[in-house]
XYZ file of N, CA and C in Angstrom:
669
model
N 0.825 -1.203 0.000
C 0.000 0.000 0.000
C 0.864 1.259 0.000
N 1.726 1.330 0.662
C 2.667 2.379 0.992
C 2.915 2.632 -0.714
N 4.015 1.744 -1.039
C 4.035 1.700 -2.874
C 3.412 2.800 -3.589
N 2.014 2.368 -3.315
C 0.831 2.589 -3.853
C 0.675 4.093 -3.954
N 0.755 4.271 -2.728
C 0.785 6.411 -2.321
C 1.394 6.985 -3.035
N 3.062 5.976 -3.082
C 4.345 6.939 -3.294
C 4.142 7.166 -5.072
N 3.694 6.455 -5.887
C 3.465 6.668 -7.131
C 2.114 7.270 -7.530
N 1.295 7.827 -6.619
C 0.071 8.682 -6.809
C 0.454 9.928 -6.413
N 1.367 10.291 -5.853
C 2.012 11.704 -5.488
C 2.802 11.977 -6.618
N 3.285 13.286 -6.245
C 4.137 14.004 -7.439
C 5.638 13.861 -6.840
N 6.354 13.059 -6.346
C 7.725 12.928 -5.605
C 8.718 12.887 -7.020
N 9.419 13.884 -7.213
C 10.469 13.817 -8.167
C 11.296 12.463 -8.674
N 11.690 11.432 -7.480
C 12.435 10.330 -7.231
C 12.022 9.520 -6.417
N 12.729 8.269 -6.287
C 12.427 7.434 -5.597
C 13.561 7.101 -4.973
N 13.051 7.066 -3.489
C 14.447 6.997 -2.813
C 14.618 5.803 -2.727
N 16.236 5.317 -3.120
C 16.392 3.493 -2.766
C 16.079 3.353 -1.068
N 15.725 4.037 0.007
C 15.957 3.806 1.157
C 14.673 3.122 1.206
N 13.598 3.313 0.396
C 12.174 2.660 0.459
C 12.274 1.519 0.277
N 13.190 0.854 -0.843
C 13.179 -0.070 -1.651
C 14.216 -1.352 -0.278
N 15.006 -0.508 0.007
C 15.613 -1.240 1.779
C 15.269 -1.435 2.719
N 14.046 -0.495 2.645
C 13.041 -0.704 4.162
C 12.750 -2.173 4.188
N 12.265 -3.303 2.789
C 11.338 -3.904 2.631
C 12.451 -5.340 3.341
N 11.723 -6.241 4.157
C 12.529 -7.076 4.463
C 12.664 -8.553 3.857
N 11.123 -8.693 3.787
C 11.142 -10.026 2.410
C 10.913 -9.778 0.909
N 10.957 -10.886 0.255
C 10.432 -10.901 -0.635
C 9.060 -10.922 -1.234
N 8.339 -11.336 0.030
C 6.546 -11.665 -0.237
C 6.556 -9.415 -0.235
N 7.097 -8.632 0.621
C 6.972 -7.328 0.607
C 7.534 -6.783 -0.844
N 8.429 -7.337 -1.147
C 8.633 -6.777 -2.682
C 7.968 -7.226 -3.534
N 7.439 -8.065 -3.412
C 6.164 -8.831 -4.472
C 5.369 -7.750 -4.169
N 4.708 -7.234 -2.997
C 3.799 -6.612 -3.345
C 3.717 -5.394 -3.623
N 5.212 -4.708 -3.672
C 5.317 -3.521 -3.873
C 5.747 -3.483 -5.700
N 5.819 -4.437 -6.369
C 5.911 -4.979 -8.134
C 4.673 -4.730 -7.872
N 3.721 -5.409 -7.217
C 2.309 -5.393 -7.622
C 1.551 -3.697 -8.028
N 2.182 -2.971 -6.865
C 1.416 -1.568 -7.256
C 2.596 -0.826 -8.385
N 3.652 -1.534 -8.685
C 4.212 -1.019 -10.369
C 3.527 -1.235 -11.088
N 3.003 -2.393 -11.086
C 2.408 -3.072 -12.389
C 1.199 -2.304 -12.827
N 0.124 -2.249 -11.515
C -0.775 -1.478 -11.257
C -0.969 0.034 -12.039
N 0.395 0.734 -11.636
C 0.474 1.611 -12.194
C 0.917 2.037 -13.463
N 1.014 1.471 -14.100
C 1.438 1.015 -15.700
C 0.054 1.185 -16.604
N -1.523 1.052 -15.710
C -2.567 2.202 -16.327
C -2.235 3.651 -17.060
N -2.706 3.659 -18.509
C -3.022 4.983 -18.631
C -3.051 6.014 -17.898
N -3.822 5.603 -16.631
C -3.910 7.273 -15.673
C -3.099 7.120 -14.762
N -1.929 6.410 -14.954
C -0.785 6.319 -14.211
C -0.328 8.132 -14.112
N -0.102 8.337 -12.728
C 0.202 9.651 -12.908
C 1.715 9.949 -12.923
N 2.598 9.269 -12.949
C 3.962 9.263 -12.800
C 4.766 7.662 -13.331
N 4.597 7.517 -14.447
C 5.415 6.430 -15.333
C 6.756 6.185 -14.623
N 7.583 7.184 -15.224
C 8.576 7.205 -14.673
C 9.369 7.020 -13.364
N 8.675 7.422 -12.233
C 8.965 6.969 -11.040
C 8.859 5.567 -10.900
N 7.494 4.747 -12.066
C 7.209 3.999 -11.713
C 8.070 2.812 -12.436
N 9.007 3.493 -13.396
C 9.926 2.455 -13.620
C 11.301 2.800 -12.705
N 11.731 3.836 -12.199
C 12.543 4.107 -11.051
C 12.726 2.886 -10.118
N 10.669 3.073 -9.378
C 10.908 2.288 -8.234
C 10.685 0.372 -8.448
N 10.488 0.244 -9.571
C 10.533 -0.897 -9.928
C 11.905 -1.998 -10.267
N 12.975 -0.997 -10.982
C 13.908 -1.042 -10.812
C 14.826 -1.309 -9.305
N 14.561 -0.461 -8.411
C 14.664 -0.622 -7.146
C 14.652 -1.475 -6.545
N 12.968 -2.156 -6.844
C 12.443 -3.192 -5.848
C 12.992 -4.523 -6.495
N 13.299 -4.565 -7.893
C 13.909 -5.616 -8.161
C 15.512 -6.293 -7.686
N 16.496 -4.950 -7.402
C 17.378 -5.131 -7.170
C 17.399 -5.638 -5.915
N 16.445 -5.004 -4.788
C 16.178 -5.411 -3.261
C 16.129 -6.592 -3.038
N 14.922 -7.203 -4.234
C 14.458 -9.054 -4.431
C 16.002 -9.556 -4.518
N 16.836 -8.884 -5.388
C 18.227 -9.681 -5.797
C 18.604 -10.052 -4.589
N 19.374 -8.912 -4.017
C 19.754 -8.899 -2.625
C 19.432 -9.790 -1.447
N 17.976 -9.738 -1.101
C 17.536 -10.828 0.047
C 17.396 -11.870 -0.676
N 17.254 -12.372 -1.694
C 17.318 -13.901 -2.661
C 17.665 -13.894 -3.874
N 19.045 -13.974 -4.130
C 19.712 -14.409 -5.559
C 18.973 -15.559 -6.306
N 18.982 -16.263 -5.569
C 18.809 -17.312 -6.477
C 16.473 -17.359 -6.486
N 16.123 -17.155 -5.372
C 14.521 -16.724 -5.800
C 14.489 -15.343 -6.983
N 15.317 -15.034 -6.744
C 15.552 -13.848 -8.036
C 15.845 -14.203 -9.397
N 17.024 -15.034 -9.323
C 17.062 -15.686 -10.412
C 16.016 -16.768 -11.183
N 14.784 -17.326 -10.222
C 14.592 -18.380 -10.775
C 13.203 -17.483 -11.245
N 12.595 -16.199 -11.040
C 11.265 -15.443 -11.233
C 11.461 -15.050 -13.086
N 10.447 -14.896 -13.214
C 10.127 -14.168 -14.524
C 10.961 -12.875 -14.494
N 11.307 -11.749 -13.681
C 11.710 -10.851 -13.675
C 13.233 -11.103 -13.829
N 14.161 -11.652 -13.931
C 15.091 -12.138 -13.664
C 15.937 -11.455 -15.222
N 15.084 -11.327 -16.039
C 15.595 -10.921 -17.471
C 15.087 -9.100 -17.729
N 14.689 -9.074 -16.684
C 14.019 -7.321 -16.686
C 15.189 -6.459 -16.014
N 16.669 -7.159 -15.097
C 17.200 -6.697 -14.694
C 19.370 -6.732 -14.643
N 19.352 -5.417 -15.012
C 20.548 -5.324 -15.473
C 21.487 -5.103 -14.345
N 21.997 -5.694 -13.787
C 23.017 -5.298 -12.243
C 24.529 -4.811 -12.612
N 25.039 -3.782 -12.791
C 26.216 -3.163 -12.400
C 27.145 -4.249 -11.593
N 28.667 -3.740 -12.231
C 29.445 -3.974 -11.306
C 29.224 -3.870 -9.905
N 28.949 -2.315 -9.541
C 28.772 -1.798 -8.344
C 27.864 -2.059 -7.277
N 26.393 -2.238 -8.029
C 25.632 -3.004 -7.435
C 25.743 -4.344 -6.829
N 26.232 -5.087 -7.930
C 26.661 -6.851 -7.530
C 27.188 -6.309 -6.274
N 28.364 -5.966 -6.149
C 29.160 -5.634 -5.167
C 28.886 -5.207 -4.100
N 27.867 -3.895 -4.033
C 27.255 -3.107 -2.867
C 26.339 -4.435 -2.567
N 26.046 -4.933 -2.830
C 24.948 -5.859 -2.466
C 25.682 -6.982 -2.094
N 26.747 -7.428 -1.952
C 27.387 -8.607 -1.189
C 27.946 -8.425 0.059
N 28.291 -7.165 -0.003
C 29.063 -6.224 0.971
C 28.579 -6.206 1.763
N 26.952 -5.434 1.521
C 26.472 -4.871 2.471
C 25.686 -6.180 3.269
N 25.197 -7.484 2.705
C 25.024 -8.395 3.656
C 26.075 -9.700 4.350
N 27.462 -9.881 4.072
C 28.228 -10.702 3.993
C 28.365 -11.294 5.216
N 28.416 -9.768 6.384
C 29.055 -9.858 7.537
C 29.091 -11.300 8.268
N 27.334 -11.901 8.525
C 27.512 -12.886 9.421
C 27.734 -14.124 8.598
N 27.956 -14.261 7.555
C 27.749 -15.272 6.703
C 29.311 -16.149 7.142
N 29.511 -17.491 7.002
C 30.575 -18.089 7.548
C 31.372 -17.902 6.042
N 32.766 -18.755 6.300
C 33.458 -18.282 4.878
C 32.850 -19.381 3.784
N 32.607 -20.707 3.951
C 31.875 -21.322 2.632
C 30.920 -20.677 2.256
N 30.041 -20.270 3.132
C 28.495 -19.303 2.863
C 29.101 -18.830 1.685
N 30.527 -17.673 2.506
C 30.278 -16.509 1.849
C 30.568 -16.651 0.691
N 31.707 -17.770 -0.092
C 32.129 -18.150 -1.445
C 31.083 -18.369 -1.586
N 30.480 -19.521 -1.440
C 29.187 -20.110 -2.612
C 28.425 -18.677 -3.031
N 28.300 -17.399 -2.001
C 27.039 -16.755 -2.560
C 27.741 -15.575 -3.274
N 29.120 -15.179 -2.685
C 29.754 -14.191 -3.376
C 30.189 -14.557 -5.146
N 30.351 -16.016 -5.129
C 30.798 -16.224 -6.776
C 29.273 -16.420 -7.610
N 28.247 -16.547 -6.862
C 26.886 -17.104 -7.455
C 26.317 -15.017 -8.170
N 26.900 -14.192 -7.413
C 26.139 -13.311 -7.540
C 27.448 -12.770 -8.189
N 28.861 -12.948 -8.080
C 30.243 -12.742 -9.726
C 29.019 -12.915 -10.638
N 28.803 -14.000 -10.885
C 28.128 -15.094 -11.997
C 27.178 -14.220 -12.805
N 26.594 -13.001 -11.624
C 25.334 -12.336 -12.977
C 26.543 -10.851 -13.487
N 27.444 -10.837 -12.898
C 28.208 -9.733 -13.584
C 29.215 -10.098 -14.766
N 29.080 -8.880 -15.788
C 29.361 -8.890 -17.382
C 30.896 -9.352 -16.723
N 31.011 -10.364 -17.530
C 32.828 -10.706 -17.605
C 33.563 -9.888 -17.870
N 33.785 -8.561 -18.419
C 34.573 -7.527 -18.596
C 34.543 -6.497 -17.658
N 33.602 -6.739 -16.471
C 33.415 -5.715 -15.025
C 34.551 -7.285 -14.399
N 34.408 -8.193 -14.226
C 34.743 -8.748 -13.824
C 36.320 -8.363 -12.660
N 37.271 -7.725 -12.786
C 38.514 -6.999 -12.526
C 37.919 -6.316 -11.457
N 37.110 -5.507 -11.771
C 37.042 -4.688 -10.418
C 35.617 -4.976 -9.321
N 34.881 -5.821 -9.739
C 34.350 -6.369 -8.688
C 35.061 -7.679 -8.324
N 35.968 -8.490 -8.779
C 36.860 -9.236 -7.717
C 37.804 -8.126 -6.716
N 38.235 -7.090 -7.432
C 39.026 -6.537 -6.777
C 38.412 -5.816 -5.556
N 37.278 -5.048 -5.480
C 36.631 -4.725 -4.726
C 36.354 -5.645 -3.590
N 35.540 -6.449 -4.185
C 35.338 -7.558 -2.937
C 37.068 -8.428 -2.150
N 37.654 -8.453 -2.876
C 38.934 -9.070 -2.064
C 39.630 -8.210 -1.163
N 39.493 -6.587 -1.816
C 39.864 -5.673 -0.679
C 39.354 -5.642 0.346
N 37.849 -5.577 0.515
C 37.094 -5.785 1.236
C 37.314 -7.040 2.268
N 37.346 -8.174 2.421
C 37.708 -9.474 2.353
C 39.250 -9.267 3.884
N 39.683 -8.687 2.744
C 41.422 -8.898 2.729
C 41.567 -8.159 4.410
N 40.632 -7.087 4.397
C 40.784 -6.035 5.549
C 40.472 -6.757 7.397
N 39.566 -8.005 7.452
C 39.098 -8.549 8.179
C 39.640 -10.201 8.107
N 39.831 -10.311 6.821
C 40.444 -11.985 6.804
C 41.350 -12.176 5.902
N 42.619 -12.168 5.602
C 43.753 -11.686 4.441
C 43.544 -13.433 4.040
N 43.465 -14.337 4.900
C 43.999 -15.781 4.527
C 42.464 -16.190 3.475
N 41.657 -15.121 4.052
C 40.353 -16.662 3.504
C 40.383 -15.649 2.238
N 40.947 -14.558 2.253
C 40.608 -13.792 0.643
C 41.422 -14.380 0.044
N 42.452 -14.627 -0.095
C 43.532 -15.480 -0.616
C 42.873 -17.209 -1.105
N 42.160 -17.676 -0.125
C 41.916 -18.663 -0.429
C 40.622 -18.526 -1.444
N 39.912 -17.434 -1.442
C 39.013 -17.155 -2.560
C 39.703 -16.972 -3.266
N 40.503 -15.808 -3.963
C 41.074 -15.591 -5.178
C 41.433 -17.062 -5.792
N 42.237 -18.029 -5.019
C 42.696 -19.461 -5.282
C 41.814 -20.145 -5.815
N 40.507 -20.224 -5.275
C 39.660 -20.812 -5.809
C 38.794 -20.391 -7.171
N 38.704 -19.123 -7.500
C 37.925 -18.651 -8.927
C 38.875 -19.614 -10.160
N 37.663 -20.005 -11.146
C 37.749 -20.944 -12.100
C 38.793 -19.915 -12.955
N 39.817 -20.671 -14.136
C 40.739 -20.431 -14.757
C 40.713 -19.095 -15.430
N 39.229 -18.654 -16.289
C 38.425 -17.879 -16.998
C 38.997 -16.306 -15.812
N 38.668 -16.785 -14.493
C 39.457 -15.582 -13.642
C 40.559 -15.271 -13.359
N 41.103 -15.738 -13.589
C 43.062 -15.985 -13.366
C 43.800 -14.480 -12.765
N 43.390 -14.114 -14.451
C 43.933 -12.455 -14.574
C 43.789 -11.430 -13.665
N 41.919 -11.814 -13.368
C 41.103 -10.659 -12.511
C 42.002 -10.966 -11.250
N 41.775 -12.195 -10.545
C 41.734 -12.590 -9.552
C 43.790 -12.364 -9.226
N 44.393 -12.078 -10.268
C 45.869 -12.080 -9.567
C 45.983 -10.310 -9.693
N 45.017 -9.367 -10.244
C 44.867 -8.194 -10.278
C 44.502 -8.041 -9.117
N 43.605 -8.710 -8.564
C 42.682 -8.158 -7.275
C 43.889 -8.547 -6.030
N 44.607 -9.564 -6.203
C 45.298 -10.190 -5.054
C 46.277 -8.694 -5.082
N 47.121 -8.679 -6.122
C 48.278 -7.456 -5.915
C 47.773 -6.319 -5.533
N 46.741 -5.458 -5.448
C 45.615 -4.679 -5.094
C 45.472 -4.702 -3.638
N 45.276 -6.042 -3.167
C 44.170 -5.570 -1.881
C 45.198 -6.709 -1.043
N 46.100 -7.826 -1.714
C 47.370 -7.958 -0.403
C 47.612 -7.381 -0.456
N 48.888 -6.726 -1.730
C 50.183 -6.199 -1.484
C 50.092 -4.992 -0.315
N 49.333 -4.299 0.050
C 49.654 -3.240 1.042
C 49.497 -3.980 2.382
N 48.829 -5.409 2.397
C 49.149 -5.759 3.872
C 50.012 -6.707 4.234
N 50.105 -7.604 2.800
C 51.505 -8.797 3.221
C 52.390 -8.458 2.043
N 53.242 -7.487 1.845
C 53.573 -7.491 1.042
C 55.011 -8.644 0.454
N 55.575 -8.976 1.509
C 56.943 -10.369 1.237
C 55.518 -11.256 0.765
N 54.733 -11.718 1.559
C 54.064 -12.806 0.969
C 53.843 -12.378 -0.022
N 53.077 -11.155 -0.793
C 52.409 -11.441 -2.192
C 53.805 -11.595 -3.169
N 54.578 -10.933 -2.980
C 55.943 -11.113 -3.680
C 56.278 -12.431 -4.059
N 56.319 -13.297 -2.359
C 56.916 -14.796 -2.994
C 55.850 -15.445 -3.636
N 54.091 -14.986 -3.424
C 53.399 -15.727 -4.488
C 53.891 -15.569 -6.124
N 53.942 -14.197 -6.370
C 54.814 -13.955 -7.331
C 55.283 -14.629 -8.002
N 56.264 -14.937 -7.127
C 57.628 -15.447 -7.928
C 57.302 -17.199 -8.212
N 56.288 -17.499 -7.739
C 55.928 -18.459 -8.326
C 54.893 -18.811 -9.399
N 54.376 -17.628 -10.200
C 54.009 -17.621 -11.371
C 54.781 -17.527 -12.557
N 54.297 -17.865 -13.718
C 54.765 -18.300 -14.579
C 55.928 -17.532 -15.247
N 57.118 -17.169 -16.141
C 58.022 -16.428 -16.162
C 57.503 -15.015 -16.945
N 56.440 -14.951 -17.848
C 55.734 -14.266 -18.520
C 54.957 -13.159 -17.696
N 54.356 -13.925 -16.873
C 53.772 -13.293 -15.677
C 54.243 -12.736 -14.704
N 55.507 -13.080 -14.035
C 56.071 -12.924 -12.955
C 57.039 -11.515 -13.094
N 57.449 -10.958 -14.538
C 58.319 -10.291 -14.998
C 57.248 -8.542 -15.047
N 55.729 -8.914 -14.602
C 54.722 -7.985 -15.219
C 54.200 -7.606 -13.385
N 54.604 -8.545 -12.317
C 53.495 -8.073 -11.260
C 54.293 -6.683 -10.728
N 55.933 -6.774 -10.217
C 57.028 -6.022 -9.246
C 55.926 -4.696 -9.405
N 55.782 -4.737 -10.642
C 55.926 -2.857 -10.669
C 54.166 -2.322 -10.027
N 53.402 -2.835 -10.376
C 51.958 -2.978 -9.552
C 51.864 -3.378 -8.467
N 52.596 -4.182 -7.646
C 52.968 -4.115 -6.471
C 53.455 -3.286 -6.004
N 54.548 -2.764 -6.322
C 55.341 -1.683 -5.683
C 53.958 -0.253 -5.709
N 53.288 -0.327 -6.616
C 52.412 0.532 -6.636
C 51.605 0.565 -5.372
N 50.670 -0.499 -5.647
C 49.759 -0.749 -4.702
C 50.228 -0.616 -3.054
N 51.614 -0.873 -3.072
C 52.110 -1.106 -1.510
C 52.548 0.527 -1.116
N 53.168 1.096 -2.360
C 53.278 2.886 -1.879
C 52.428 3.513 -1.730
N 51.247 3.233 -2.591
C 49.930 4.265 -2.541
C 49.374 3.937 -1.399
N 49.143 2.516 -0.490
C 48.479 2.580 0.472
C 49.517 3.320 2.215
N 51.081 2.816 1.806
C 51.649 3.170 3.073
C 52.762 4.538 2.215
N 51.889 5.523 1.976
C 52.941 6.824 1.728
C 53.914 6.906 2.679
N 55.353 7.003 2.255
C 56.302 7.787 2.706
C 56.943 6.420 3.743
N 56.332 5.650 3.685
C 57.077 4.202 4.482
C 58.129 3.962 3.585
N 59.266 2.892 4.271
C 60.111 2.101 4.109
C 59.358 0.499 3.547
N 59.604 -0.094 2.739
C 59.133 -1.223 3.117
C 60.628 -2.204 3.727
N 59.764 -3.227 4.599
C 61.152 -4.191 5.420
C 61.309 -5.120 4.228
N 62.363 -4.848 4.231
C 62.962 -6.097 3.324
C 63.560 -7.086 3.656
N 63.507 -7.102 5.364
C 64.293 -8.145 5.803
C 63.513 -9.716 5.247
N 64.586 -10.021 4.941
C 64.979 -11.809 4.156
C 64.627 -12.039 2.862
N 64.395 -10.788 2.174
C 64.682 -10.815 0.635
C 66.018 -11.120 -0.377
N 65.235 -11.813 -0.993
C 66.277 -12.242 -2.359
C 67.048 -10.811 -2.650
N 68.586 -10.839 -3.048
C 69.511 -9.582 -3.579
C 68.240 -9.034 -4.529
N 68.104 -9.886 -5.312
C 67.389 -9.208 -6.879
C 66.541 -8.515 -6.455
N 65.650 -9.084 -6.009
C 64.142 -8.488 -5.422
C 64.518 -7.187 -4.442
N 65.699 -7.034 -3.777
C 65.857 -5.746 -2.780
C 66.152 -4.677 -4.058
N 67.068 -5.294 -4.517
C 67.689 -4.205 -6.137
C 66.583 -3.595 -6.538
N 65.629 -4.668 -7.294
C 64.736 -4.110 -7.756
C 63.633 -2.961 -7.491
N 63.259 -3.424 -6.330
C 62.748 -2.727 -5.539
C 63.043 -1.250 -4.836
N 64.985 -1.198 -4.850
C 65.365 0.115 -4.399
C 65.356 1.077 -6.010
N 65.293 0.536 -7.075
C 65.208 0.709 -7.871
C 63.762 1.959 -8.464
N 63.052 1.203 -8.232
C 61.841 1.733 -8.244
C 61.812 3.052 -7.406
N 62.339 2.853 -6.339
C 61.755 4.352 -5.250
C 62.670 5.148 -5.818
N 64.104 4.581 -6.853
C 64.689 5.968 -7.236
C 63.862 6.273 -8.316
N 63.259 5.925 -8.763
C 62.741 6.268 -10.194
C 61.580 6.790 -9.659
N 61.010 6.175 -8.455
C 59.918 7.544 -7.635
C 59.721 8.676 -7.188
N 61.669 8.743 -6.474
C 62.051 10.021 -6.206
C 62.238 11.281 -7.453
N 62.838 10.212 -8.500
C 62.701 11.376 -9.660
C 61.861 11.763 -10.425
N 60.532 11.055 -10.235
C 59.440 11.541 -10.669
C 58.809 12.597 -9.549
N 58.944 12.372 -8.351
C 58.681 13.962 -7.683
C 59.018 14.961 -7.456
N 60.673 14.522 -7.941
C 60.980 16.420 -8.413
C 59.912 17.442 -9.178
C-alpha cells in the first residue's frame, strides 16, 4: 500500500531507502504489484514507476539471488558492477566463509565478464581487511576464466598488507607473468603506506635491487 501512495504523489524520485526498508520478498512482491498497477493509462507518474521498480527488483536480488534468479523478472534486470558488489558487501558480515564463497561467486556469476577486474578486486579488498587468509583462499579458488582478474585483485588488496608474501606468491608464477606483477605491487604497496620504508628483511639480492630501484625512479618523478 505504501508503494501505492508513493506513485500517486508528485515525488520527483524514488528513494532506494524505500526499496531497503522492505525485508522479504513476499513485501517486494507486493510492492511490483502496485508497479504493475500503475502502468494504467492514468498512471500519474510512469517514470517513477519504472525508477521504483527497478529498485524493488534489485532489493528481491539482494535478500534472494537465487529466488531472483529463478522469477520471470530475472531478465528485466541489469546489475552493475557496483551493485553486484554493494549488495554482497552490504550483507556478507555474518555469513561463515563457505556461505560466503558459494554466494559471493553465485552473484560474480550475474556480472558482465569484462566488469569482472574490479568487482573481484573490490570484494577481495574488502575481504582482505578482516580476513587476508580466507581472501587469498578465494582468489585461489575462482575458475581459470578468472586468473587475470583474480591475480589483479590479489596485488591490489594484499600487497599493502603482506607485502613479502604477495611477492613470494609472485615469484611463483609463470616467467611471462612474474616479470609484469614487481611494478603494480610496488604501486599498490606505496599508494596505500605513503612515505614508508618497506622491510625487506629476508629478501632475495634481486628483489631488494629491484625494488630500491623503483623508489629511485619515484624520487625522480617527484621532483
Amino acid at each position: 500500500m505504501a508503494h501505492k501512495v508513493i506513485l500517486e504523489t508528485h515525488l520527483n524520485r524514488y528513494e532506494d531507502g524505500f526499496a531497503r526498508g522492505l525485508a522479504s520478498v513476499s513485501d517486494v512482491r507486493e510492492a511490483l504489484l502496485a508497479c504493475e498497477e500503475s502502468a494504467a493509462p492514468d498512471a500519474m507518474n510512469p517514470s517513477l514507476a519504472a525508477e521504483m521498480k527497478r529498485a524493488l527488483l534489485l532489493r528481491w536480488f539482494e535478500l534472494d539471488p537465487e529466488d531472483f534468479n529463478r522469477s520471470a523478472y530475472s531478465e528485466q534486470l541489469v546489475i552493475s558492477p557496483k551493485e553486484a558488489t554493494a549488495s554482497i558487501l552490504e550483507r556478507w558480515g555474518p555469513w561463515p566463509e563457505a556461505e560466503r564463497v558459494e554466494k559471493v561467486n553465485r552473484i560474480l556469476a550475474e556480472v558482465d565478464p569484462a566488469a569482472h577486474t574490479k568487482c573481484i578486486t573490490a570484494i577481495a579488498s574488502a575481504w582482505a581487511q578482516s580476513d587476508p587468509s580466507a581472501a587469498i583462499r578465494w582468489l585461489d579458488s575462482l575458475p581459470p576464466e578468472n586468473e587475470v582478474s583474480a591475480n589483479a585483485a590479489r596485488i591490489s588488496a594484499l600487497a599493502p598488507l603482506q607485502l613479502t608474501a604477495t611477492l613470494d606468491w609472485a615469484d611463483q608464477l609463470p616467467p611471462e607473468q612474474r616479470r609484469n606483477v614487481l611494478v603494480p605491487v610496488f604501486d599498490a604497496w606505496t599508494q596505500a603506506n605513503p612515505g614508508l620504508q618497506a622491510d625487506r628483511t629476508g629478501w632475495p639480492a634481486e628483489r631488494a635491487k629491484a625494488w630500491e630501484d623503483l623508489e629511485t625512479l619515484q624520487s625522480v618523478d617527484r621532483r
